[in-house]
């Protein structure tokens, strides 16, 4: 590779790395999350308008999946403790979306330029999945527990109740549900401030 091309590649990689949003300082508090990352709140509102999904449910699921890390992936597995043999799945990004499910989302929505490491796209993906779960399995969009079980096991797995053989998963779904309810309570306390700040920034900032 010639020096100008190499230099351009390094600059582009640096810029892309710099654009990555770090995880929120206080991930347990929805108000802090959306105050720190105003664009995330805008994405959550867009998802609510498009898919009818409350702003707190996908956020609680996303925290469980990636801890809000844009490049999250399952841990590497090793043979004999030191030879890397790959990851448990191809899940990736904020939503830990698997490639096959992400491809279904892209095909159905036409969002061909989407990226699993982009928060707006990941939030829209989760809104799409929650919406589909409601249509396919009749689970309320506000029911974080059963939405998460669908998210983890797939729509068919949920119908077969495969989660009943996974006590650990039921516990995790309970934690997602509890966090979702905390987020909802927090949102009731700060929604007015978030909306007024968002509108001010939209028209004046």
PDB file of C-alpha atoms in Angstrom:
ATOM      1  CA  UNK A   1       0.000   0.000   0.000  1.00  0.00           C
ATOM      2  CA  UNK A   2       1.391   3.430  -0.963  1.00  0.00           C
ATOM      3  CA  UNK A   3       1.997   6.017   1.743  1.00  0.00           C
ATOM      4  CA  UNK A   4      -0.889   8.406   0.794  1.00  0.00           C
ATOM      5  CA  UNK A   5      -3.386   5.530   0.821  1.00  0.00           C
ATOM      6  CA  UNK A   6      -1.967   4.173   4.085  1.00  0.00           C
ATOM      7  CA  UNK A   7      -2.159   7.615   5.673  1.00  0.00           C
ATOM      8  CA  UNK A   8      -5.769   8.051   4.528  1.00  0.00           C
ATOM      9  CA  UNK A   9      -6.667   4.634   5.956  1.00  0.00           C
ATOM     10  CA  UNK A  10      -5.143   5.515   9.329  1.00  0.00           C
ATOM     11  CA  UNK A  11      -6.968   8.862   9.424  1.00  0.00           C
ATOM     12  CA  UNK A  12     -10.291   7.201   8.530  1.00  0.00           C
ATOM     13  CA  UNK A  13      -9.849   4.518  11.211  1.00  0.00           C
ATOM     14  CA  UNK A  14      -9.037   7.204  13.774  1.00  0.00           C
ATOM     15  CA  UNK A  15     -12.109   9.213  12.858  1.00  0.00           C
ATOM     16  CA  UNK A  16     -14.364   6.173  13.035  1.00  0.00           C
ATOM     17  CA  UNK A  17     -12.973   5.219  16.431  1.00  0.00           C
ATOM     18  CA  UNK A  18     -13.462   8.759  17.679  1.00  0.00           C
ATOM     19  CA  UNK A  19     -17.112   8.698  16.584  1.00  0.00           C
ATOM     20  CA  UNK A  20     -17.910   5.683  18.734  1.00  0.00           C
ATOM     21  CA  UNK A  21     -20.049   6.726  21.696  1.00  0.00           C
ATOM     22  CA  UNK A  22     -18.754   5.372  25.012  1.00  0.00           C
ATOM     23  CA  UNK A  23     -21.214   3.601  27.351  1.00  0.00           C
ATOM     24  CA  UNK A  24     -23.226   5.966  29.588  1.00  0.00           C
ATOM     25  CA  UNK A  25     -21.701   6.969  32.915  1.00  0.00           C
ATOM     26  CA  UNK A  26     -24.830   5.881  34.820  1.00  0.00           C
ATOM     27  CA  UNK A  27     -26.441   3.001  32.863  1.00  0.00           C
ATOM     28  CA  UNK A  28     -28.917   2.271  35.663  1.00  0.00           C
ATOM     29  CA  UNK A  29     -30.672   5.614  35.221  1.00  0.00           C
ATOM     30  CA  UNK A  30     -32.685   6.271  32.069  1.00  0.00           C
ATOM     31  CA  UNK A  31     -32.771  10.020  32.679  1.00  0.00           C
ATOM     32  CA  UNK A  32     -28.984  10.156  32.931  1.00  0.00           C
ATOM     33  CA  UNK A  33     -28.582   7.991  29.831  1.00  0.00           C
ATOM     34  CA  UNK A  34     -30.779  10.172  27.650  1.00  0.00           C
ATOM     35  CA  UNK A  35     -29.487  13.433  29.116  1.00  0.00           C
ATOM     36  CA  UNK A  36     -25.913  12.381  28.404  1.00  0.00           C
ATOM     37  CA  UNK A  37     -26.770  11.148  24.888  1.00  0.00           C
ATOM     38  CA  UNK A  38     -29.489  13.368  23.440  1.00  0.00           C
ATOM     39  CA  UNK A  39     -29.286  11.623  20.067  1.00  0.00           C
ATOM     40  CA  UNK A  40     -30.129   8.330  21.803  1.00  0.00           C
ATOM     41  CA  UNK A  41     -33.331   9.852  23.141  1.00  0.00           C
ATOM     42  CA  UNK A  42     -34.193  11.079  19.664  1.00  0.00           C
ATOM     43  CA  UNK A  43     -33.636   7.534  18.349  1.00  0.00           C
ATOM     44  CA  UNK A  44     -35.850   6.090  21.101  1.00  0.00           C
ATOM     45  CA  UNK A  45     -38.615   8.564  20.277  1.00  0.00           C
ATOM     46  CA  UNK A  46     -38.363   7.727  16.581  1.00  0.00           C
ATOM     47  CA  UNK A  47     -38.630   4.028  17.440  1.00  0.00           C
ATOM     48  CA  UNK A  48     -41.690   4.699  19.576  1.00  0.00           C
ATOM     49  CA  UNK A  49     -43.377   6.616  16.758  1.00  0.00           C
ATOM     50  CA  UNK A  50     -42.472   4.029  14.108  1.00  0.00           C
ATOM     51  CA  UNK A  51     -43.056   0.760  15.983  1.00  0.00           C
ATOM     52  CA  UNK A  52     -45.216   1.763  18.952  1.00  0.00           C
ATOM     53  CA  UNK A  53     -42.530   0.629  21.390  1.00  0.00           C
ATOM     54  CA  UNK A  54     -42.059   2.479  24.724  1.00  0.00           C
ATOM     55  CA  UNK A  55     -38.658   4.132  25.141  1.00  0.00           C
ATOM     56  CA  UNK A  56     -37.704   2.101  28.224  1.00  0.00           C
ATOM     57  CA  UNK A  57     -38.220  -1.509  27.066  1.00  0.00           C
ATOM     58  CA  UNK A  58     -35.628  -1.718  24.264  1.00  0.00           C
ATOM     59  CA  UNK A  59     -33.209   0.256  26.430  1.00  0.00           C
ATOM     60  CA  UNK A  60     -33.483  -2.305  29.237  1.00  0.00           C
ATOM     61  CA  UNK A  61     -33.000  -5.165  26.770  1.00  0.00           C
ATOM     62  CA  UNK A  62     -30.046  -3.434  25.136  1.00  0.00           C
ATOM     63  CA  UNK A  63     -28.322  -2.888  28.474  1.00  0.00           C
ATOM     64  CA  UNK A  64     -28.601  -6.603  29.196  1.00  0.00           C
ATOM     65  CA  UNK A  65     -27.261  -7.549  25.777  1.00  0.00           C
ATOM     66  CA  UNK A  66     -24.283  -5.221  25.373  1.00  0.00           C
ATOM     67  CA  UNK A  67     -23.960  -2.871  28.363  1.00  0.00           C
ATOM     68  CA  UNK A  68     -24.301  -0.174  25.672  1.00  0.00           C
ATOM     69  CA  UNK A  69     -20.999  -1.111  23.986  1.00  0.00           C
ATOM     70  CA  UNK A  70     -21.186  -0.436  20.253  1.00  0.00           C
ATOM     71  CA  UNK A  71     -18.844  -3.310  19.353  1.00  0.00           C
ATOM     72  CA  UNK A  72     -20.003  -5.895  21.888  1.00  0.00           C
ATOM     73  CA  UNK A  73     -19.643  -9.544  20.864  1.00  0.00           C
ATOM     74  CA  UNK A  74     -19.792 -12.930  22.613  1.00  0.00           C
ATOM     75  CA  UNK A  75     -16.493 -13.915  24.254  1.00  0.00           C
ATOM     76  CA  UNK A  76     -13.934 -15.827  22.245  1.00  0.00           C
ATOM     77  CA  UNK A  77     -13.863 -19.572  22.899  1.00  0.00           C
ATOM     78  CA  UNK A  78     -10.574 -21.462  23.211  1.00  0.00           C
ATOM     79  CA  UNK A  79      -9.417 -25.025  22.634  1.00  0.00           C
ATOM     80  CA  UNK A  80      -7.059 -26.306  25.344  1.00  0.00           C
ATOM     81  CA  UNK A  81      -7.426 -22.957  27.016  1.00  0.00           C
ATOM     82  CA  UNK A  82      -5.277 -20.969  24.583  1.00  0.00           C
ATOM     83  CA  UNK A  83      -6.124 -21.779  20.932  1.00  0.00           C
ATOM     84  CA  UNK A  84      -8.910 -19.449  19.701  1.00  0.00           C
ATOM     85  CA  UNK A  85     -11.657 -21.343  17.854  1.00  0.00           C
ATOM     86  CA  UNK A  86     -14.223 -18.590  17.357  1.00  0.00           C
ATOM     87  CA  UNK A  87     -17.153 -17.071  19.181  1.00  0.00           C
ATOM     88  CA  UNK A  88     -20.299 -18.814  20.391  1.00  0.00           C
ATOM     89  CA  UNK A  89     -22.423 -16.864  17.884  1.00  0.00           C
ATOM     90  CA  UNK A  90     -22.161 -14.048  15.346  1.00  0.00           C
ATOM     91  CA  UNK A  91     -24.175 -11.650  17.535  1.00  0.00           C
ATOM     92  CA  UNK A  92     -22.727  -8.160  17.437  1.00  0.00           C
ATOM     93  CA  UNK A  93     -23.254  -4.536  18.359  1.00  0.00           C
ATOM     94  CA  UNK A  94     -25.504  -2.610  20.714  1.00  0.00           C
ATOM     95  CA  UNK A  95     -28.407  -5.036  20.279  1.00  0.00           C
ATOM     96  CA  UNK A  96     -26.252  -8.204  20.003  1.00  0.00           C
ATOM     97  CA  UNK A  97     -28.210  -8.966  16.845  1.00  0.00           C
ATOM     98  CA  UNK A  98     -27.355 -12.161  15.016  1.00  0.00           C
ATOM     99  CA  UNK A  99     -26.481 -11.824  11.351  1.00  0.00           C
ATOM    100  CA  UNK A 100     -29.450 -13.854  10.091  1.00  0.00           C
ATOM    101  CA  UNK A 101     -31.981 -11.850  12.128  1.00  0.00           C
ATOM    102  CA  UNK A 102     -30.329  -8.573  11.171  1.00  0.00           C
ATOM    103  CA  UNK A 103     -30.524  -9.572   7.501  1.00  0.00           C
ATOM    104  CA  UNK A 104     -34.265 -10.252   7.946  1.00  0.00           C
ATOM    105  CA  UNK A 105     -34.656  -6.789   9.458  1.00  0.00           C
ATOM    106  CA  UNK A 106     -32.769  -5.154   6.578  1.00  0.00           C
ATOM    107  CA  UNK A 107     -34.809  -7.042   3.988  1.00  0.00           C
ATOM    108  CA  UNK A 108     -38.154  -6.148   5.595  1.00  0.00           C
ATOM    109  CA  UNK A 109     -37.369  -2.509   6.357  1.00  0.00           C
ATOM    110  CA  UNK A 110     -35.140  -1.666   3.412  1.00  0.00           C
ATOM    111  CA  UNK A 111     -32.606  -0.141   5.816  1.00  0.00           C
ATOM    112  CA  UNK A 112     -29.702  -1.405   3.738  1.00  0.00           C
ATOM    113  CA  UNK A 113     -27.165   1.102   5.063  1.00  0.00           C
ATOM    114  CA  UNK A 114     -27.803   0.139   8.690  1.00  0.00           C
ATOM    115  CA  UNK A 115     -25.070  -0.964  11.067  1.00  0.00           C
ATOM    116  CA  UNK A 116     -25.232  -3.032  14.226  1.00  0.00           C
ATOM    117  CA  UNK A 117     -22.661  -0.707  15.814  1.00  0.00           C
ATOM    118  CA  UNK A 118     -24.872   2.360  15.237  1.00  0.00           C
ATOM    119  CA  UNK A 119     -27.201   3.154  18.141  1.00  0.00           C
ATOM    120  CA  UNK A 120     -30.020   4.555  15.975  1.00  0.00           C
ATOM    121  CA  UNK A 121     -30.033   1.458  13.769  1.00  0.00           C
ATOM    122  CA  UNK A 122     -29.796  -0.890  16.753  1.00  0.00           C
ATOM    123  CA  UNK A 123     -32.725   0.850  18.456  1.00  0.00           C
ATOM    124  CA  UNK A 124     -34.791   0.634  15.269  1.00  0.00           C
ATOM    125  CA  UNK A 125     -33.906  -3.056  14.970  1.00  0.00           C
ATOM    126  CA  UNK A 126     -35.098  -3.714  18.514  1.00  0.00           C
ATOM    127  CA  UNK A 127     -38.287  -1.771  17.848  1.00  0.00           C
ATOM    128  CA  UNK A 128     -38.879  -3.933  14.770  1.00  0.00           C
ATOM    129  CA  UNK A 129     -38.241  -7.124  16.759  1.00  0.00           C
ATOM    130  CA  UNK A 130     -40.527  -6.084  19.644  1.00  0.00           C
ATOM    131  CA  UNK A 131     -43.236  -5.134  17.157  1.00  0.00           C
ATOM    132  CA  UNK A 132     -42.916  -8.509  15.392  1.00  0.00           C
ATOM    133  CA  UNK A 133     -42.995 -10.357  18.719  1.00  0.00           C
ATOM    134  CA  UNK A 134     -46.281  -8.633  19.506  1.00  0.00           C
ATOM    135  CA  UNK A 135     -47.695  -9.586  16.083  1.00  0.00           C
ATOM    136  CA  UNK A 136     -46.431 -13.185  16.088  1.00  0.00           C
ATOM    137  CA  UNK A 137     -46.746 -14.247  19.726  1.00  0.00           C
ATOM    138  CA  UNK A 138     -49.140 -11.656  21.133  1.00  0.00           C
ATOM    139  CA  UNK A 139     -46.657 -10.345  23.717  1.00  0.00           C
ATOM    140  CA  UNK A 140     -47.301  -6.782  24.855  1.00  0.00           C
ATOM    141  CA  UNK A 141     -44.696  -4.239  23.771  1.00  0.00           C
ATOM    142  CA  UNK A 142     -44.540  -3.179  27.437  1.00  0.00           C
ATOM    143  CA  UNK A 143     -43.845  -6.728  28.698  1.00  0.00           C
ATOM    144  CA  UNK A 144     -40.047  -6.639  28.948  1.00  0.00           C
ATOM    145  CA  UNK A 145     -39.797 -10.102  30.507  1.00  0.00           C
ATOM    146  CA  UNK A 146     -41.523 -12.020  27.725  1.00  0.00           C
ATOM    147  CA  UNK A 147     -40.169  -9.724  25.036  1.00  0.00           C
ATOM    148  CA  UNK A 148     -36.674 -10.615  26.218  1.00  0.00           C
ATOM    149  CA  UNK A 149     -37.457 -14.333  26.232  1.00  0.00           C
ATOM    150  CA  UNK A 150     -38.559 -13.997  22.592  1.00  0.00           C
ATOM    151  CA  UNK A 151     -35.435 -11.997  21.826  1.00  0.00           C
ATOM    152  CA  UNK A 152     -33.193 -14.673  23.275  1.00  0.00           C
ATOM    153  CA  UNK A 153     -35.008 -17.824  22.150  1.00  0.00           C
ATOM    154  CA  UNK A 154     -36.586 -16.619  18.919  1.00  0.00           C
ATOM    155  CA  UNK A 155     -40.301 -16.629  18.129  1.00  0.00           C
ATOM    156  CA  UNK A 156     -40.431 -20.388  17.546  1.00  0.00           C
ATOM    157  CA  UNK A 157     -38.425 -21.161  20.665  1.00  0.00           C
ATOM    158  CA  UNK A 158     -40.742 -19.003  22.743  1.00  0.00           C
ATOM    159  CA  UNK A 159     -43.751 -20.853  21.342  1.00  0.00           C
ATOM    160  CA  UNK A 160     -42.101 -24.153  22.292  1.00  0.00           C
ATOM    161  CA  UNK A 161     -41.256 -22.693  25.736  1.00  0.00           C
ATOM    162  CA  UNK A 162     -37.613 -23.662  25.433  1.00  0.00           C
ATOM    163  CA  UNK A 163     -36.818 -21.120  28.150  1.00  0.00           C
ATOM    164  CA  UNK A 164     -38.366 -23.465  30.724  1.00  0.00           C
ATOM    165  CA  UNK A 165     -35.227 -25.612  30.434  1.00  0.00           C
ATOM    166  CA  UNK A 166     -33.018 -22.594  31.185  1.00  0.00           C
ATOM    167  CA  UNK A 167     -33.421 -21.421  34.752  1.00  0.00           C
ATOM    168  CA  UNK A 168     -30.588 -18.926  34.290  1.00  0.00           C
ATOM    169  CA  UNK A 169     -32.409 -17.299  31.348  1.00  0.00           C
ATOM    170  CA  UNK A 170     -35.630 -16.903  33.331  1.00  0.00           C
ATOM    171  CA  UNK A 171     -33.600 -15.117  36.030  1.00  0.00           C
ATOM    172  CA  UNK A 172     -32.015 -12.827  33.438  1.00  0.00           C
ATOM    173  CA  UNK A 173     -35.433 -12.051  31.925  1.00  0.00           C
ATOM    174  CA  UNK A 174     -36.601 -11.129  35.419  1.00  0.00           C
ATOM    175  CA  UNK A 175     -33.695  -8.708  35.774  1.00  0.00           C
ATOM    176  CA  UNK A 176     -34.511  -7.145  32.399  1.00  0.00           C
ATOM    177  CA  UNK A 177     -38.126  -6.743  33.487  1.00  0.00           C
ATOM    178  CA  UNK A 178     -37.135  -5.138  36.799  1.00  0.00           C
ATOM    179  CA  UNK A 179     -34.751  -2.752  35.041  1.00  0.00           C
ATOM    180  CA  UNK A 180     -37.431  -1.872  32.500  1.00  0.00           C
ATOM    181  CA  UNK A 181     -39.839  -0.977  35.277  1.00  0.00           C
ATOM    182  CA  UNK A 182     -37.190   1.183  36.983  1.00  0.00           C
ATOM    183  CA  UNK A 183     -36.489   2.905  33.692  1.00  0.00           C
ATOM    184  CA  UNK A 184     -40.212   3.527  33.210  1.00  0.00           C
ATOM    185  CA  UNK A 185     -40.526   5.084  36.675  1.00  0.00           C
ATOM    186  CA  UNK A 186     -37.464   7.248  36.044  1.00  0.00           C
ATOM    187  CA  UNK A 187     -38.828   8.339  32.674  1.00  0.00           C
ATOM    188  CA  UNK A 188     -42.023   9.600  34.266  1.00  0.00           C
ATOM    189  CA  UNK A 189     -39.869  11.890  36.399  1.00  0.00           C
ATOM    190  CA  UNK A 190     -37.805  13.367  33.564  1.00  0.00           C
ATOM    191  CA  UNK A 191     -39.870  13.062  30.380  1.00  0.00           C
ATOM    192  CA  UNK A 192     -40.993  16.691  30.493  1.00  0.00           C
ATOM    193  CA  UNK A 193     -37.431  17.929  30.894  1.00  0.00           C
ATOM    194  CA  UNK A 194     -36.126  15.632  28.169  1.00  0.00           C
ATOM    195  CA  UNK A 195     -38.835  16.687  25.737  1.00  0.00           C
ATOM    196  CA  UNK A 196     -38.431  20.394  26.434  1.00  0.00           C
ATOM    197  CA  UNK A 197     -34.652  20.147  26.099  1.00  0.00           C
ATOM    198  CA  UNK A 198     -35.026  18.092  22.934  1.00  0.00           C
ATOM    199  CA  UNK A 199     -37.402  20.633  21.377  1.00  0.00           C
ATOM    200  CA  UNK A 200     -35.152  23.520  22.378  1.00  0.00           C
ATOM    201  CA  UNK A 201     -32.161  21.870  20.745  1.00  0.00           C
ATOM    202  CA  UNK A 202     -34.219  21.011  17.665  1.00  0.00           C
ATOM    203  CA  UNK A 203     -35.325  24.597  17.015  1.00  0.00           C
ATOM    204  CA  UNK A 204     -32.592  26.683  18.600  1.00  0.00           C
ATOM    205  CA  UNK A 205     -29.492  24.572  19.047  1.00  0.00           C
TER     206      UNK A 205
END
